[in-house]
Short mmCIF file of C-alpha atoms and ligand atoms in Angstrom, two decimals:
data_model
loop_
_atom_site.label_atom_id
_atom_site.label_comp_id
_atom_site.label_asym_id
_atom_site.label_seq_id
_atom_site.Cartn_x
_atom_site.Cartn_y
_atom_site.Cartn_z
CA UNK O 8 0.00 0.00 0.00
CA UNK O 9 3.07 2.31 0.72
CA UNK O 10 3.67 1.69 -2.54
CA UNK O 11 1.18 2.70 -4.27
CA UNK O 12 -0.12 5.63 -1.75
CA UNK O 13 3.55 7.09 -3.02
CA UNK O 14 3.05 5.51 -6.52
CA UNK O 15 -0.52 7.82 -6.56
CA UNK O 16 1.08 10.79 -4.80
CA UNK O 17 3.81 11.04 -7.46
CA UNK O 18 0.72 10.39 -10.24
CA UNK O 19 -1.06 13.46 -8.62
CA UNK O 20 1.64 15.67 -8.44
CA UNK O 21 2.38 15.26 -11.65
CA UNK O 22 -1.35 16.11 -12.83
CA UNK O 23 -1.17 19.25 -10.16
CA UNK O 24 1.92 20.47 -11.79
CA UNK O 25 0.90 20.32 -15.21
CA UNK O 26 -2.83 21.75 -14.19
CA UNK O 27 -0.45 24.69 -12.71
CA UNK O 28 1.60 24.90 -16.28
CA UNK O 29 -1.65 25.34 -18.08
CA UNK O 30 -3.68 27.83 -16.09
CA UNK O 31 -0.34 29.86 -15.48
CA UNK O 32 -0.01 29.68 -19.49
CA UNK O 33 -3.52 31.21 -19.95
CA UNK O 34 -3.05 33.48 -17.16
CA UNK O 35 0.35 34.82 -18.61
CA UNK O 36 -1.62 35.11 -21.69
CA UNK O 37 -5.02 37.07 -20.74
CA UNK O 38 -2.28 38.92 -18.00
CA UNK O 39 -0.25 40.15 -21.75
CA UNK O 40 -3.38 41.46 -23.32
CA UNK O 41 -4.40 43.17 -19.97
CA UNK O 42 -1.17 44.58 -19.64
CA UNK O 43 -1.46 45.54 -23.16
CA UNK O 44 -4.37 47.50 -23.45
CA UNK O 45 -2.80 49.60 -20.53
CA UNK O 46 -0.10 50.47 -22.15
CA UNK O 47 -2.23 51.27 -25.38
CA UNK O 48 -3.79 54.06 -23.23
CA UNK O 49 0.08 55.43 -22.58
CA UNK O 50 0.46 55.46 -25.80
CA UNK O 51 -2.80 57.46 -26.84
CA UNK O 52 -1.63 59.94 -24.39
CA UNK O 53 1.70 60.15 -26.05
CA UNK O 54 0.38 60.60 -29.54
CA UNK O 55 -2.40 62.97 -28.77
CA UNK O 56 0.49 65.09 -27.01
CA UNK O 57 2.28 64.88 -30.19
CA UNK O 58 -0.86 66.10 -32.40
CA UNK O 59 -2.30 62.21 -33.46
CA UNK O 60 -6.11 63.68 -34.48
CA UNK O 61 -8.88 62.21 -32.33
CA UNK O 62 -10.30 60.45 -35.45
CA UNK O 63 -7.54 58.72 -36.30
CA UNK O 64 -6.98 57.40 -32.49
CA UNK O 65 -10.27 56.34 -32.27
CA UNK O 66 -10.33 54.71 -35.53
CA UNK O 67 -7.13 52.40 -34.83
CA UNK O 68 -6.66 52.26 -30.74
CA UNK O 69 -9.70 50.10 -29.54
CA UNK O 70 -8.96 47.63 -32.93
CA UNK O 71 -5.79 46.46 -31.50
CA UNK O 72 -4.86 43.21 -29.80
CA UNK O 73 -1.54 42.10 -29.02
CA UNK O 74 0.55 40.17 -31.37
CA UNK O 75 2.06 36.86 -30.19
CA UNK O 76 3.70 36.07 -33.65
CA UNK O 77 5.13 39.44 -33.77
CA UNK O 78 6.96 39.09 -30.13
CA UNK O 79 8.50 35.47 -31.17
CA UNK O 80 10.00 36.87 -34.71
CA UNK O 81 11.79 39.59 -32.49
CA UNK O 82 12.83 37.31 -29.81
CA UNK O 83 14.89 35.23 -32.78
CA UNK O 84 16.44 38.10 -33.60
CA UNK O 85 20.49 38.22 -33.60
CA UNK O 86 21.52 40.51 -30.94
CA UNK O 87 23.49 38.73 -28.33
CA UNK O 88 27.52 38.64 -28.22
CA UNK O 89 29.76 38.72 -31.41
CA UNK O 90 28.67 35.62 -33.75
CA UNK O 91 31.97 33.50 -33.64
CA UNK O 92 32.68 33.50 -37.36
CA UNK O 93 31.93 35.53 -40.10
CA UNK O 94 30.37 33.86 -42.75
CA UNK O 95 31.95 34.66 -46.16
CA UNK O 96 30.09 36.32 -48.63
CA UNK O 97 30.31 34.60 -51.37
CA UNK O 98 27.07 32.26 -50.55
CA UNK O 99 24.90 35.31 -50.02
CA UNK O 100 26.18 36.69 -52.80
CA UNK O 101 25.10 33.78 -55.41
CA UNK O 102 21.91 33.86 -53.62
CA UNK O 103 20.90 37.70 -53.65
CA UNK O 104 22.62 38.80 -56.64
CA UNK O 105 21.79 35.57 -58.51
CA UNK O 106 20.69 35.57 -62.40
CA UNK O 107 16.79 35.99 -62.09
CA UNK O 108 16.89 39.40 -60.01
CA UNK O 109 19.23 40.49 -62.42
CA UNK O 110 17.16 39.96 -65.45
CA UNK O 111 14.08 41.22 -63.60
CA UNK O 112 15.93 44.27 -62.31
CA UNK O 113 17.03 45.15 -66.22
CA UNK O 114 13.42 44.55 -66.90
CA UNK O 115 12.38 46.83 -64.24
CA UNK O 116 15.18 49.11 -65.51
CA UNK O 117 13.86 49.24 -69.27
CA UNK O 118 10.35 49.78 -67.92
CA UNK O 119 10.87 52.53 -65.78
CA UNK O 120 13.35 53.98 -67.64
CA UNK O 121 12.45 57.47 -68.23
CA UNK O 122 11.27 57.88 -65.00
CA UNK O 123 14.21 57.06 -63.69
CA UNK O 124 16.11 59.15 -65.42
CA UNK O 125 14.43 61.97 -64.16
CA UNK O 126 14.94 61.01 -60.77
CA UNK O 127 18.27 60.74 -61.42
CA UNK O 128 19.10 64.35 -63.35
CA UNK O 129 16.97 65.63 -59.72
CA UNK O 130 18.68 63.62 -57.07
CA UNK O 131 22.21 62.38 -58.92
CA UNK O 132 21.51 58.93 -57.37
CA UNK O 133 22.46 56.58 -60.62
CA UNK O 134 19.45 54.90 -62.15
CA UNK O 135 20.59 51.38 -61.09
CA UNK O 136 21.08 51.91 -57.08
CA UNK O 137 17.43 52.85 -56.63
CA UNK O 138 16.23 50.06 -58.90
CA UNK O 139 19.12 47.66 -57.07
CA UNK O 140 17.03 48.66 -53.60
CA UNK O 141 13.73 48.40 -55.01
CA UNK O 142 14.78 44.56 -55.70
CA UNK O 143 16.67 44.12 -53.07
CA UNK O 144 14.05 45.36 -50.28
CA UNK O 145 10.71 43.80 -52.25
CA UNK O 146 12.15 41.82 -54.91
CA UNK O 147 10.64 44.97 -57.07
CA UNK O 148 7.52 45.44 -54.93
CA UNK O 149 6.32 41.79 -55.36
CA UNK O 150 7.21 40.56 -51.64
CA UNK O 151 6.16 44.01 -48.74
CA UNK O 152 5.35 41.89 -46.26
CA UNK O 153 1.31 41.53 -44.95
CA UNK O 154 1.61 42.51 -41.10
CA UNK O 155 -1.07 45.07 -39.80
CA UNK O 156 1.85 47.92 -38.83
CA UNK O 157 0.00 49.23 -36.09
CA UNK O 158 -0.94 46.41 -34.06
CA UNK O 159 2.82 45.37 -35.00
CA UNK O 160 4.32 48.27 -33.87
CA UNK O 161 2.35 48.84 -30.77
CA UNK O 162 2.81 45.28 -29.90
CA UNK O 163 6.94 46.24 -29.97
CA UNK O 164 6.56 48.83 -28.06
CA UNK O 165 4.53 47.05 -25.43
CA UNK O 166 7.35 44.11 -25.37
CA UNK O 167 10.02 46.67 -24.18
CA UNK O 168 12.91 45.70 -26.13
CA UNK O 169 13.23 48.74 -28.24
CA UNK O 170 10.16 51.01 -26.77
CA UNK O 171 11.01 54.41 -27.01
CA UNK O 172 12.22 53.68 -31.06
CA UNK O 173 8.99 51.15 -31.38
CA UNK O 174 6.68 53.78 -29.73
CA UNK O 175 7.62 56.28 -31.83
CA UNK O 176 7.19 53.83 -35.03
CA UNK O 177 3.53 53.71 -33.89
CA UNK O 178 3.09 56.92 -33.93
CA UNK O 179 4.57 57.36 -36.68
CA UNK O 180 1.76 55.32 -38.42
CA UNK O 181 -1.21 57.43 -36.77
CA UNK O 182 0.56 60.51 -38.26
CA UNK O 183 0.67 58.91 -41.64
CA UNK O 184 -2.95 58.25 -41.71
CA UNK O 185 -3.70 62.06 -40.32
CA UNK O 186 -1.99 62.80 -43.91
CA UNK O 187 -4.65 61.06 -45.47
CA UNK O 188 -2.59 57.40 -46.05
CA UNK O 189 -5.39 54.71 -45.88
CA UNK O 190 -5.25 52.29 -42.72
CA UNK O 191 -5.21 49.28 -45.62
CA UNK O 192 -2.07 50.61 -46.97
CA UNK O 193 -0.34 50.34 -43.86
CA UNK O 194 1.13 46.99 -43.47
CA UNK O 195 4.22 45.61 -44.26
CA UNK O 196 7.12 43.50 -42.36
CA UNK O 197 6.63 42.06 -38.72
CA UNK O 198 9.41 45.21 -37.84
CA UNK O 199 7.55 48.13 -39.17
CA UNK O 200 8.88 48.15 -42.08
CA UNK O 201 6.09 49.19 -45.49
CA UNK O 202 5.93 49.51 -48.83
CA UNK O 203 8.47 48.94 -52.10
CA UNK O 204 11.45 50.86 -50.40
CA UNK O 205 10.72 49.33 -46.68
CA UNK O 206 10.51 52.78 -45.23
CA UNK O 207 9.93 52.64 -41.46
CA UNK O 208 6.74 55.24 -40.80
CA UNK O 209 8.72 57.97 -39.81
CA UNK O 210 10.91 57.60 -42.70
CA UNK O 211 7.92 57.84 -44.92
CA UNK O 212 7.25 60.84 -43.18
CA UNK O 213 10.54 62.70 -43.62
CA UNK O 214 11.58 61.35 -47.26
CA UNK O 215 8.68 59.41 -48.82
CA UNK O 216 7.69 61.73 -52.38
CA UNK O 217 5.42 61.92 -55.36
CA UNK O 218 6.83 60.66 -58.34
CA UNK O 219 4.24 60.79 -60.70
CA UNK O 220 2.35 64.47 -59.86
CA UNK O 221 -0.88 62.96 -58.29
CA UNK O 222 -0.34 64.73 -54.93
CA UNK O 223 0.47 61.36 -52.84
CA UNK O 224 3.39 59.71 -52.07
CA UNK O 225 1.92 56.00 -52.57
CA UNK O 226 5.30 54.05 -52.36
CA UNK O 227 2.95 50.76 -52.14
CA UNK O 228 1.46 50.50 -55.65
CA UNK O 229 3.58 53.42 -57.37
CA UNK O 230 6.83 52.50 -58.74
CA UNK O 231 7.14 56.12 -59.52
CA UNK O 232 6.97 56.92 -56.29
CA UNK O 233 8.71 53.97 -54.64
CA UNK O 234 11.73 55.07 -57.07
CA UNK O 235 11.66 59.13 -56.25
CA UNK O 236 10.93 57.87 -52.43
CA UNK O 237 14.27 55.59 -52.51
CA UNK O 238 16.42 58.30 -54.71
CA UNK O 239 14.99 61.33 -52.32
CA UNK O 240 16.33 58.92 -49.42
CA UNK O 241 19.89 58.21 -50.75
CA UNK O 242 20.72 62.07 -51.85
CA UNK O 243 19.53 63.13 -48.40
CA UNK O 244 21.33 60.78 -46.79
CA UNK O 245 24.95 62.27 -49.03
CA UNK O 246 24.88 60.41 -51.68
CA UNK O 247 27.62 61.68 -54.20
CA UNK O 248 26.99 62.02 -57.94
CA UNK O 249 29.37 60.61 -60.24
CA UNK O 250 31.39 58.82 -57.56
CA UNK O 251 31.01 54.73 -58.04
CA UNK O 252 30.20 52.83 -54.82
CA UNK O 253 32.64 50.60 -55.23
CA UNK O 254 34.42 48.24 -57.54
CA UNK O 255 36.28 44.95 -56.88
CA UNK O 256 39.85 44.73 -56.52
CA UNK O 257 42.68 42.14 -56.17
CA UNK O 258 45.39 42.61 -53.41
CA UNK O 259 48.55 41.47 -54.02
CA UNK O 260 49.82 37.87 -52.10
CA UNK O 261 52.49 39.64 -49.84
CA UNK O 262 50.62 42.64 -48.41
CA UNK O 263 50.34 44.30 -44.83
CA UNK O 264 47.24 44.54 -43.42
CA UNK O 265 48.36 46.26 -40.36
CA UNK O 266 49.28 49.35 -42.26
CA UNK O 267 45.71 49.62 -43.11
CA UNK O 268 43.81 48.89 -40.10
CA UNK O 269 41.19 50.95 -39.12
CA UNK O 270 41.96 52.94 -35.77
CA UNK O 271 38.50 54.19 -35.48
CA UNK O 272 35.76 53.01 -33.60
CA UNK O 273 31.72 53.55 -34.57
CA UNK O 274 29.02 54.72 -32.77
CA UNK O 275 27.07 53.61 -35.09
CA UNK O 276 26.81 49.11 -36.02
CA UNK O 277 31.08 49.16 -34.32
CA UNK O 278 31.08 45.13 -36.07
CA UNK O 279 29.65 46.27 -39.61
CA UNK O 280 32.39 49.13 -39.70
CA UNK O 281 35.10 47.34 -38.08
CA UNK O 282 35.40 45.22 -41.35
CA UNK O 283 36.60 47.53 -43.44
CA UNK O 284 40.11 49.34 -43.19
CA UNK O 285 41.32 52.66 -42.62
CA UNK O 286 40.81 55.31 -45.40
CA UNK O 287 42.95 55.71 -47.93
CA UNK O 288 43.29 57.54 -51.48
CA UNK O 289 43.18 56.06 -54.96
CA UNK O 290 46.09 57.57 -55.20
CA UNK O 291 47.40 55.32 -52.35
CA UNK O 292 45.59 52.61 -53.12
CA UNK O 293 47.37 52.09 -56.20
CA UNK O 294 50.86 52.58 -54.56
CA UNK O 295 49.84 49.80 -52.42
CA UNK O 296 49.78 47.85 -55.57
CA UNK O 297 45.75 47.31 -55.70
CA UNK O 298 44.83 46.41 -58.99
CA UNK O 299 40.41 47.45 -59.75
CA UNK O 300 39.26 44.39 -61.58
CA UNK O 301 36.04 45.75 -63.63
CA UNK O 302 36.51 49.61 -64.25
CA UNK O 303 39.43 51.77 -64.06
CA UNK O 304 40.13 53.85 -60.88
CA UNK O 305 38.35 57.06 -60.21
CA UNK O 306 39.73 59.80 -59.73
CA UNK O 307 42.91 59.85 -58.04
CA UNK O 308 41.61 62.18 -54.31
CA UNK O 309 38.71 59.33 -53.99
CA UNK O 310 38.97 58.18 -50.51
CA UNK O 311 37.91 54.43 -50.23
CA UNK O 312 38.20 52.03 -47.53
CA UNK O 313 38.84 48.41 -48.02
CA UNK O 314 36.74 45.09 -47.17
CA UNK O 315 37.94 41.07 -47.95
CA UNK O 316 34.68 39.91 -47.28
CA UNK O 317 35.93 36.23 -48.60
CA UNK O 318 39.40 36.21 -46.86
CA UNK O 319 42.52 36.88 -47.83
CA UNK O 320 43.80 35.87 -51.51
CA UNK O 321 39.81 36.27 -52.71
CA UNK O 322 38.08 39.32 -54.20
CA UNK O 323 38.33 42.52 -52.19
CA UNK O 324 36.60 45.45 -53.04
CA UNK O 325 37.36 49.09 -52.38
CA UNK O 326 34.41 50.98 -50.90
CA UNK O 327 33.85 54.86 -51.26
CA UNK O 328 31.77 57.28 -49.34
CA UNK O 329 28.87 56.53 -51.10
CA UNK O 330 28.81 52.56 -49.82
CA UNK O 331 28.60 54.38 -46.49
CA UNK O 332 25.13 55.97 -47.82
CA UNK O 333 23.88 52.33 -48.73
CA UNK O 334 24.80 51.57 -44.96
CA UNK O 335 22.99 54.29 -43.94
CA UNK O 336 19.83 52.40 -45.46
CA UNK O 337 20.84 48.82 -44.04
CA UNK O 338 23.96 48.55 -42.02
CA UNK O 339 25.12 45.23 -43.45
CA UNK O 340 28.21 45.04 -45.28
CA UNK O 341 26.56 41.75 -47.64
CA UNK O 342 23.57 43.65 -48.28
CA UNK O 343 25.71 46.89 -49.22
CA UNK O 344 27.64 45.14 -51.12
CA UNK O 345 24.95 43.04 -52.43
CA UNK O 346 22.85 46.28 -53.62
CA UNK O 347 26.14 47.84 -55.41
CA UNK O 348 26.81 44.13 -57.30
CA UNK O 349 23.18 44.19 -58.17
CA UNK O 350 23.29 47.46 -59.66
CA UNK O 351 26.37 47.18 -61.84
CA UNK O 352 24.72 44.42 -62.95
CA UNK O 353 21.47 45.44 -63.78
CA UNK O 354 22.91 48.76 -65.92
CA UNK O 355 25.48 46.37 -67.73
CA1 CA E 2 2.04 59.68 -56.42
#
């Protein structure tokens, strides 16, 4: 009987715990969307302070719920210590500047032509970066993403990692519908991000532009205005006409890296920056015995830094002030260098 009196004890402890799992589940659950729809009423405050009409707030505030799918995509989100290893780059390189975004970025190119130019005589971004964005971002404005940016954004903010950035994001949203953007038009990734250049809201709000003269910026089903949004970005942002991004190099086998290191330190993405050398002329470049392997070298003042994004004895490339603009829209060296590979590509 001792036996099984322990056997039956163990049995219902066991049961008890996993009744206590489950109801503690639930309650953490209904406790989130609780908490939730407290903090919505912080945040009502906030925007109202900040000029959010009443219509608007009324119109989005009591439709939102919380998330869940949201809080797990930012929870797998790199952000811990330095990754161990740097990949190389030539796997994401055969994958995102592969041959069928090439031929439908010269299609894109051909189509929009005119347009572009335009954009281009106004802004001096080249033709082929804000096409090599457009498909790098949405694949051309096929892929935006289909998350309610609101009720993502709000849930964000509510989760705490980022709030006062996530918070403002919201808001951000509200003040794009006060300007007369439809609440259908605003979705886009899980991160906040909308439309065929990815603009975060209060990007839109500070860069986003008419292309084609209708009076709205609709960067989600204008390419006209998805293209004068992302060129209207890059020149504010110091893009420099005429200057190449970058172009790919060879080093030669016996060749100091020390004397190049880069002393500095970012503020801004340290490991993205910390990749590249120190700054250096063409001029010096070429006494250094770099060789450009598709174009010849600008002009001689340029001041590029250097990346080996493959290791030593592989391509290099030398990277000018206006990779740092690219940066400015993603701070990833692959996807930089990605975008500039794409758009030489796409003008050849
Ligand atoms: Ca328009």
């Amino acid at each position: 009987m001792r036996g099984n009196s322990k056997t039956w004890r163990r049995i219902t402890r066991g049961i008890a715990a996993v009744l206590v799992c489950v109801s503690m589940g639930g309650a953490a659950h209904a406790q989130d969307d609780a908490g939730f729809q407290t903090y919505l009423a912080t945040l009502r405050t906030l925007a109202e302070t900040r000029g959010v009409s009443r219509a608007t707030l009324d119109a989005v505030i009591p439709s939102l719920t919380l998330n869940p799918r949201v809080i797990e995509l930012d929870r797998q989100q790199p952000g811990g210590p330095a990754i161990a290893a740097i990949p190389n780059f030539a796997p994401y390189k055969a994958q995102h500047v592969g041959s069928a975004i090439i031929a439908r970025g010269q299609a894109a190119y051909l189509s929009e032509r005119g347009r572009l130019q335009r954009i281009e005589q106004q802004t001096g971004v080249p033709e082929s970066i804000m096409v090599a964005i457009w498909g790098h971002e949405t694949s051309y404005g096929r892929v935006m993403g289909g998350f309610d940016l609101p009720r993502a954004l709000a849930t964000l903010a509510y989760e705490g990692r980022r709030r006062d950035l996530f918070a403002d994001e919201f808001i951000a949203t509200l003040q794009m519908m006060d300007r007369g953007v439809p609440r259908s038009q605003l979705v886009g990734s899980w991160a906040g991000a909308t439309g065929g250049p990815q603009f975060l809201p209060s990007v839109y709000l500070r860069l986003a532009r008419d292309g084609d003269g209708d009076g709205r910026a609709d960067i989600w089903t204008s390419s006209a205005d998805t293209l004068a949004s992302i060129g209207n970005y890059f020149s504010n942002a110091g893009w420099r006409p005429g200057e190449p991004w970058g172009f790919a190099v060879s080093v030669p086998m016996t060749f100091d890296r020390n004397q190049i290191a880069t002393r500095l330190v970012s503020p801004r993405c340290p490991r993205v920056f910390q990749r590249q050398s120190a700054w250096k002329t063409m001029a010096e470049w070429r006494a250094l015995g770099v060789v450009p392997q598709t174009r010849s070298w600008p002009g001689d003042r340029v001041l590029a830094t250097l990346i080996e994004p493959d290791g030593q004895g592989q391509t290099a490339y030398l990277l000018t002030g206006n990779y740092r603009v690219i940066l400015d829209y993603n701070c990833s060296n692959f996807y930089a260098l990605s975008v500039g590979l794409l758009a030489d590509a796409v003008e050849r």
